mmCIF file of C-alpha atoms in Angstrom:
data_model
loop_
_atom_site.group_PDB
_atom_site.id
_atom_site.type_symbol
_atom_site.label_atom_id
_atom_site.label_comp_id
_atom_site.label_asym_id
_atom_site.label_seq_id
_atom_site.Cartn_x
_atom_site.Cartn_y
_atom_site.Cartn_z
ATOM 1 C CA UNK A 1 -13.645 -16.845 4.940
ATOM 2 C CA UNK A 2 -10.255 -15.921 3.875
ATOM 3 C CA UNK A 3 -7.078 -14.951 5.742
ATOM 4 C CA UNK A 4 -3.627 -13.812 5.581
ATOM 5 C CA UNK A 5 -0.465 -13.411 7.497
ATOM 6 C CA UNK A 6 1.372 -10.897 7.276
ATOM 7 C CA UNK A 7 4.641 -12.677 7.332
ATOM 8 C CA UNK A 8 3.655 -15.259 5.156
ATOM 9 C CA UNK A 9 2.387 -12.490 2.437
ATOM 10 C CA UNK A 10 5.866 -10.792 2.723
ATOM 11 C CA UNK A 11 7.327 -13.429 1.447
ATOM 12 C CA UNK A 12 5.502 -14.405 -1.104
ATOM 13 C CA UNK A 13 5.930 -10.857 -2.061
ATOM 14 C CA UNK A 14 9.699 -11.067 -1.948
ATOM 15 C CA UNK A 15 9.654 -14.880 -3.648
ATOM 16 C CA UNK A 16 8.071 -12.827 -6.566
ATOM 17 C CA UNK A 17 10.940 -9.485 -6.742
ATOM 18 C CA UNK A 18 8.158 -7.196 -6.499
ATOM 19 C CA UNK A 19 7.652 -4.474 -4.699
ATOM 20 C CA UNK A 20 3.360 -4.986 -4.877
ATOM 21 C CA UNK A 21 1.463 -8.272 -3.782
ATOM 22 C CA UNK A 22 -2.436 -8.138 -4.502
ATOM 23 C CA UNK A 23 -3.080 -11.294 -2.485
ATOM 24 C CA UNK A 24 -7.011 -10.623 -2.424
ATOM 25 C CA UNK A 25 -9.550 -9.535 -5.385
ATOM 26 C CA UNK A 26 -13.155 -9.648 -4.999
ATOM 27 C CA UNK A 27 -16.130 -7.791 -6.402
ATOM 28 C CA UNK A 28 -16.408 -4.661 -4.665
ATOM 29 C CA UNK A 29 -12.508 -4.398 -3.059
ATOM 30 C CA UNK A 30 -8.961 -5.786 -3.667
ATOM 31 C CA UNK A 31 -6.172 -6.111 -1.084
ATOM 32 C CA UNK A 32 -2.756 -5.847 -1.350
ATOM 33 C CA UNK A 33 0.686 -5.543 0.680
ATOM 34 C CA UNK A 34 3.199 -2.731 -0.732
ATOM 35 C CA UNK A 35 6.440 -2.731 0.014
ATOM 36 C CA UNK A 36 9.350 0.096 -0.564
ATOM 37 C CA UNK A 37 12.411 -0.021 1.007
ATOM 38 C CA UNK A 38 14.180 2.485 2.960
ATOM 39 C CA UNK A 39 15.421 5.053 0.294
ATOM 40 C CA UNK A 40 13.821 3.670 -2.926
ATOM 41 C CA UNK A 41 11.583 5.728 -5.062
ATOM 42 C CA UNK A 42 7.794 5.507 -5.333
ATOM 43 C CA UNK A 43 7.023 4.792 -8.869
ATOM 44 C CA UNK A 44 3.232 4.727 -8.522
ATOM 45 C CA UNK A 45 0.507 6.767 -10.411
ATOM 46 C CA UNK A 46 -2.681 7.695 -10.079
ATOM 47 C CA UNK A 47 -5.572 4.685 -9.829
ATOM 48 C CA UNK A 48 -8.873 5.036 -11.153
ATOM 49 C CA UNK A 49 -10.096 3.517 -7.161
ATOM 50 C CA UNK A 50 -9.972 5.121 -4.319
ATOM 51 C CA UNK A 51 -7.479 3.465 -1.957
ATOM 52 C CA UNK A 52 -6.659 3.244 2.047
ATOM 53 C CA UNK A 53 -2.846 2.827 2.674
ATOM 54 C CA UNK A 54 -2.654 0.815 6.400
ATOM 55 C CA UNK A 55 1.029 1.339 7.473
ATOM 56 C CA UNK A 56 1.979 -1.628 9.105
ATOM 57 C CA UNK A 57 5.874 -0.759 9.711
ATOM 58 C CA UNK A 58 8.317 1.625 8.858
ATOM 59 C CA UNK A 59 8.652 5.562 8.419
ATOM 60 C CA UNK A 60 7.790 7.835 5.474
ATOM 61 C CA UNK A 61 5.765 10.898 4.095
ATOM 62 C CA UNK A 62 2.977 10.753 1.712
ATOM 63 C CA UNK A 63 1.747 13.729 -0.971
ATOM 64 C CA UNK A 64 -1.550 13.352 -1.642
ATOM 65 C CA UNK A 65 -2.409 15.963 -4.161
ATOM 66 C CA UNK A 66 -1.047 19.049 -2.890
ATOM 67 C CA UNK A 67 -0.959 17.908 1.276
ATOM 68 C CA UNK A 68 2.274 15.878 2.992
ATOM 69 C CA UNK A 69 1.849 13.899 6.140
ATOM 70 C CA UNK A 70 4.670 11.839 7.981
ATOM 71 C CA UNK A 71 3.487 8.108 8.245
ATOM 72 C CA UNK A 72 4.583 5.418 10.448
ATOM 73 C CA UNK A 73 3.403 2.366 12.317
ATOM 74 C CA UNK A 74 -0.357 2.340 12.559
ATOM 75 C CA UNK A 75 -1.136 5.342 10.331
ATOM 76 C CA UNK A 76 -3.849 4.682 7.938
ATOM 77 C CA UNK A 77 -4.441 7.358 4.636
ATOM 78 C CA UNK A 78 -7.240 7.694 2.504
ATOM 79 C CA UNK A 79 -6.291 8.515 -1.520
ATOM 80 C CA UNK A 80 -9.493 9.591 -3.490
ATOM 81 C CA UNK A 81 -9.070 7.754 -7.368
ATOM 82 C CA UNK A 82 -7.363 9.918 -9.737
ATOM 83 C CA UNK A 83 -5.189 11.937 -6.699
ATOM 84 C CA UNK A 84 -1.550 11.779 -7.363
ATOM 85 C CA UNK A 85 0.060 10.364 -4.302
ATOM 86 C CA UNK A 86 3.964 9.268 -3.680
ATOM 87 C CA UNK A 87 5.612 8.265 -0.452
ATOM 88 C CA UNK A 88 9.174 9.863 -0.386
ATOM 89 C CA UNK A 89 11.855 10.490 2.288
ATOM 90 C CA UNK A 90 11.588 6.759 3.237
ATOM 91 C CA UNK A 91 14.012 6.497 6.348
ATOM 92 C CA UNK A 92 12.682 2.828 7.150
ATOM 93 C CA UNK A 93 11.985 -0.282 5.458
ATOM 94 C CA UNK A 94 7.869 0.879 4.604
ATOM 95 C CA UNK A 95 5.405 -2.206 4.451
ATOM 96 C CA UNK A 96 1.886 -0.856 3.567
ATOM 97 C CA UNK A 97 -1.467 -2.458 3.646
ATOM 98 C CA UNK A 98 -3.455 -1.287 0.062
ATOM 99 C CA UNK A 99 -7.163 -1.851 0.113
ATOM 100 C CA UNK A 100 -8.861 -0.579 -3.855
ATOM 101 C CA UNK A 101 -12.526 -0.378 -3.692
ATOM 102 C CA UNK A 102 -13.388 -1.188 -6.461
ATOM 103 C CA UNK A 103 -10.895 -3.953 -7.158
ATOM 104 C CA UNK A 104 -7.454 -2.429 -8.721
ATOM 105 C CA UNK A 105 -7.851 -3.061 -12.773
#
């Protein structure tokens, strides 16, 4: 068994001045916490895996491909690999839960 804390992850993510922590990588799946701050840009691009976003606090949207969605607290998004996806109009501090199956390259 492995686990995490949240907190703890956080700042190990901060520690490191990045806005992406993979803190798990395994076979079939890899785990990490994303982290963009209340105005900053999304820089990410497509992956080649698909990808559930957990929110775990704070307030955006996401495009997927060609659909927006508000996201907040609790909301949970499914990005098939190869979809072009950005969260914009970040009004709070966004901490996401990223889950790649298979593991991010």
């Amino acid at each position: 068994m492995k686990d995490f804390r949240l907190d703890e992850l956080e700042a190990e993510r901060a520690a490191n001045d990045g806005a992406y922590l993979q803190f798990l990588r395994e076979r079939n799946m890899s785990a990490g916490l994303y982290a963009l701050d209340a105005g900053a840009h999304d820089s990410q691009s497509p992956h080649a895996q698909d990808e559930i976003y957990f929110v775990v606090s704070g307030r955006a949207a996401i495009t997927v491909g060609l659909e927006t969605t508000q996201v907040s607290r609790g909301s949970v998004i499914y990005v098939p690999a190869g979809v072009a996806h950005k969260f914009h109009h970040i009004t709070e501090d966004l901490r996401v839960l990223v889950v790649f199956s298979p593991p991010e390259s």
